[in-house]
Amino acid sequence: MNRLTPAQLAAWLADPQRQPPLLLDVREEDEVRLCALPGSLHIPMNLIPLRHNELPDDVPIIVYCHHGIRSLNVARYLAHVGFEHVANLQGGIDAWARQIDPSLPRY
C-alpha cells in the first residue's frame, strides 16, 4: 500500500497522461460539509466494510481523511480485501489545505 504526499497527488491530478484516481473521503458527514477535495466519493470509515463493493477494481484509489490516520487504516483494509491500487494521502485534507490549496477551510 502506497502513501502519497499532497504534492505527489497534486502532480498526479494535473497530469493528463495518468489515469485519474478515485478520491475516497472516509471522514464523517459533518467534516465533509466543511471541506472536501473536488470530485471525491464520500464513504465514512465505519461503512467501508459494508460498501467497499461499490468501489471500482480498475481505478487507483486514494483514500483521505482529516490527518491521514483513519485513511491509512481504510487503505490497509482495502488492500487486505483485494484492491491492488490503493494509496493513503499523507497528512490528509489538512496537509492538502496547508500545502496545495490554502483556500480550503481548516478545522
PDB file of C-alpha atoms in Angstrom:
ATOM      1  CA  MET A   1       0.000   0.000   0.000  1.00  0.00           C
ATOM      2  CA  ASN A   2       1.424   3.328  -1.093  1.00  0.00           C
ATOM      3  CA  ARG A   3       1.459   6.677   0.646  1.00  0.00           C
ATOM      4  CA  LEU A   4       1.276   9.892  -1.335  1.00  0.00           C
ATOM      5  CA  THR A   5       2.200  13.371  -0.237  1.00  0.00           C
ATOM      6  CA  PRO A   6      -0.132  16.203  -1.185  1.00  0.00           C
ATOM      7  CA  ALA A   7       2.445  17.387  -3.752  1.00  0.00           C
ATOM      8  CA  GLN A   8       2.584  13.933  -5.351  1.00  0.00           C
ATOM      9  CA  LEU A   9      -1.210  13.756  -5.548  1.00  0.00           C
ATOM     10  CA  ALA A  10      -1.422  17.283  -6.998  1.00  0.00           C
ATOM     11  CA  ALA A  11       1.110  16.326  -9.682  1.00  0.00           C
ATOM     12  CA  TRP A  12      -0.862  13.166 -10.474  1.00  0.00           C
ATOM     13  CA  LEU A  13      -4.139  15.075 -10.760  1.00  0.00           C
ATOM     14  CA  ALA A  14      -2.501  17.649 -13.054  1.00  0.00           C
ATOM     15  CA  ASP A  15      -1.002  15.015 -15.373  1.00  0.00           C
ATOM     16  CA  PRO A  16      -3.341  14.356 -18.326  1.00  0.00           C
ATOM     17  CA  GLN A  17      -1.305  11.264 -19.237  1.00  0.00           C
ATOM     18  CA  ARG A  18      -2.145   9.446 -15.983  1.00  0.00           C
ATOM     19  CA  GLN A  19      -5.397   7.709 -15.193  1.00  0.00           C
ATOM     20  CA  PRO A  20      -7.299   9.871 -12.711  1.00  0.00           C
ATOM     21  CA  PRO A  21      -7.648   8.219  -9.302  1.00  0.00           C
ATOM     22  CA  LEU A  22     -10.808   7.822  -7.288  1.00  0.00           C
ATOM     23  CA  LEU A  23     -10.519  10.141  -4.282  1.00  0.00           C
ATOM     24  CA  LEU A  24     -12.174   8.342  -1.371  1.00  0.00           C
ATOM     25  CA  ASP A  25     -13.094  10.563   1.576  1.00  0.00           C
ATOM     26  CA  VAL A  26     -13.609   8.470   4.726  1.00  0.00           C
ATOM     27  CA  ARG A  27     -14.409  11.327   7.123  1.00  0.00           C
ATOM     28  CA  GLU A  28     -17.732  11.900   8.840  1.00  0.00           C
ATOM     29  CA  GLU A  29     -20.540  13.855   7.157  1.00  0.00           C
ATOM     30  CA  ASP A  30     -20.058  16.975   9.286  1.00  0.00           C
ATOM     31  CA  GLU A  31     -16.370  17.080   8.289  1.00  0.00           C
ATOM     32  CA  VAL A  32     -17.210  16.743   4.594  1.00  0.00           C
ATOM     33  CA  ARG A  33     -19.620  19.682   4.858  1.00  0.00           C
ATOM     34  CA  LEU A  34     -16.679  21.856   5.972  1.00  0.00           C
ATOM     35  CA  CYS A  35     -14.424  20.997   3.027  1.00  0.00           C
ATOM     36  CA  ALA A  36     -13.657  18.217   0.549  1.00  0.00           C
ATOM     37  CA  LEU A  37     -11.468  17.552  -2.451  1.00  0.00           C
ATOM     38  CA  PRO A  38     -13.369  18.157  -5.705  1.00  0.00           C
ATOM     39  CA  GLY A  39     -14.857  15.030  -7.237  1.00  0.00           C
ATOM     40  CA  SER A  40     -14.259  12.828  -4.217  1.00  0.00           C
ATOM     41  CA  LEU A  41     -16.510   9.965  -3.181  1.00  0.00           C
ATOM     42  CA  HIS A  42     -17.633  10.053   0.442  1.00  0.00           C
ATOM     43  CA  ILE A  43     -17.997   6.794   2.350  1.00  0.00           C
ATOM     44  CA  PRO A  44     -17.475   7.156   6.114  1.00  0.00           C
ATOM     45  CA  MET A  45     -14.810   4.887   7.560  1.00  0.00           C
ATOM     46  CA  ASN A  46     -17.298   2.836   9.588  1.00  0.00           C
ATOM     47  CA  LEU A  47     -19.267   1.985   6.419  1.00  0.00           C
ATOM     48  CA  ILE A  48     -16.305   0.822   4.317  1.00  0.00           C
ATOM     49  CA  PRO A  49     -16.699  -2.881   5.250  1.00  0.00           C
ATOM     50  CA  LEU A  50     -20.340  -2.709   4.150  1.00  0.00           C
ATOM     51  CA  ARG A  51     -19.789  -0.632   1.000  1.00  0.00           C
ATOM     52  CA  HIS A  52     -16.332  -1.469  -0.373  1.00  0.00           C
ATOM     53  CA  ASN A  53     -18.029  -3.478  -3.122  1.00  0.00           C
ATOM     54  CA  GLU A  54     -19.179  -0.114  -4.564  1.00  0.00           C
ATOM     55  CA  LEU A  55     -15.568   0.805  -5.339  1.00  0.00           C
ATOM     56  CA  PRO A  56     -14.119   0.110  -8.802  1.00  0.00           C
ATOM     57  CA  ASP A  57     -11.441  -2.563  -9.136  1.00  0.00           C
ATOM     58  CA  ASP A  58      -9.754  -0.985 -12.145  1.00  0.00           C
ATOM     59  CA  VAL A  59      -9.160   2.571 -10.889  1.00  0.00           C
ATOM     60  CA  PRO A  60      -6.442   3.672  -8.464  1.00  0.00           C
ATOM     61  CA  ILE A  61      -7.968   4.711  -5.139  1.00  0.00           C
ATOM     62  CA  ILE A  62      -6.522   7.494  -2.998  1.00  0.00           C
ATOM     63  CA  VAL A  63      -8.005   7.427   0.491  1.00  0.00           C
ATOM     64  CA  TYR A  64      -8.051  10.547   2.645  1.00  0.00           C
ATOM     65  CA  CYS A  65      -9.375  11.812   5.952  1.00  0.00           C
ATOM     66  CA  HIS A  66      -8.551  14.787   8.171  1.00  0.00           C
ATOM     67  CA  HIS A  67      -4.944  13.976   9.145  1.00  0.00           C
ATOM     68  CA  GLY A  68      -4.279  10.646   7.418  1.00  0.00           C
ATOM     69  CA  ILE A  69      -4.734   8.151  10.263  1.00  0.00           C
ATOM     70  CA  ARG A  70      -8.245   6.882   9.518  1.00  0.00           C
ATOM     71  CA  SER A  71      -7.491   6.804   5.805  1.00  0.00           C
ATOM     72  CA  LEU A  72      -4.333   4.766   6.421  1.00  0.00           C
ATOM     73  CA  ASN A  73      -6.417   2.158   8.220  1.00  0.00           C
ATOM     74  CA  VAL A  74      -9.005   2.144   5.428  1.00  0.00           C
ATOM     75  CA  ALA A  75      -6.305   1.855   2.751  1.00  0.00           C
ATOM     76  CA  ARG A  76      -4.808  -1.117   4.596  1.00  0.00           C
ATOM     77  CA  TYR A  77      -8.236  -2.713   4.850  1.00  0.00           C
ATOM     78  CA  LEU A  78      -8.922  -2.209   1.131  1.00  0.00           C
ATOM     79  CA  ALA A  79      -5.546  -3.719   0.250  1.00  0.00           C
ATOM     80  CA  HIS A  80      -6.334  -6.645   2.548  1.00  0.00           C
ATOM     81  CA  VAL A  81      -9.658  -7.344   0.801  1.00  0.00           C
ATOM     82  CA  GLY A  82      -8.030  -7.332  -2.632  1.00  0.00           C
ATOM     83  CA  PHE A  83      -7.802  -3.796  -4.002  1.00  0.00           C
ATOM     84  CA  GLU A  84      -4.442  -3.606  -5.744  1.00  0.00           C
ATOM     85  CA  HIS A  85      -4.031   0.109  -6.408  1.00  0.00           C
ATOM     86  CA  VAL A  86      -4.709   1.861  -3.108  1.00  0.00           C
ATOM     87  CA  ALA A  87      -2.802   4.735  -1.550  1.00  0.00           C
ATOM     88  CA  ASN A  88      -3.174   6.929   1.506  1.00  0.00           C
ATOM     89  CA  LEU A  89      -2.906  10.721   1.361  1.00  0.00           C
ATOM     90  CA  GLN A  90      -0.285  11.567   3.978  1.00  0.00           C
ATOM     91  CA  GLY A  91      -1.460  14.268   6.329  1.00  0.00           C
ATOM     92  CA  GLY A  92      -4.994  14.112   4.929  1.00  0.00           C
ATOM     93  CA  ILE A  93      -7.032  17.062   3.767  1.00  0.00           C
ATOM     94  CA  ASP A  94      -5.380  19.228   6.413  1.00  0.00           C
ATOM     95  CA  ALA A  95      -1.982  18.779   4.737  1.00  0.00           C
ATOM     96  CA  TRP A  96      -3.616  19.366   1.340  1.00  0.00           C
ATOM     97  CA  ALA A  97      -5.060  22.661   2.593  1.00  0.00           C
ATOM     98  CA  ARG A  98      -1.732  23.753   4.084  1.00  0.00           C
ATOM     99  CA  GLN A  99       0.469  22.727   1.143  1.00  0.00           C
ATOM    100  CA  ILE A 100      -1.686  22.801  -2.002  1.00  0.00           C
ATOM    101  CA  ASP A 101      -4.955  24.703  -1.586  1.00  0.00           C
ATOM    102  CA  PRO A 102      -4.950  27.281   1.212  1.00  0.00           C
ATOM    103  CA  SER A 103      -8.458  28.369   0.177  1.00  0.00           C
ATOM    104  CA  LEU A 104      -9.859  25.195   1.795  1.00  0.00           C
ATOM    105  CA  PRO A 105     -11.157  25.720   5.325  1.00  0.00           C
ATOM    106  CA  ARG A 106      -9.103  24.032   8.028  1.00  0.00           C
ATOM    107  CA  TYR A 107     -10.556  22.626  11.227  1.00  0.00           C
TER     108      TYR A 107
END
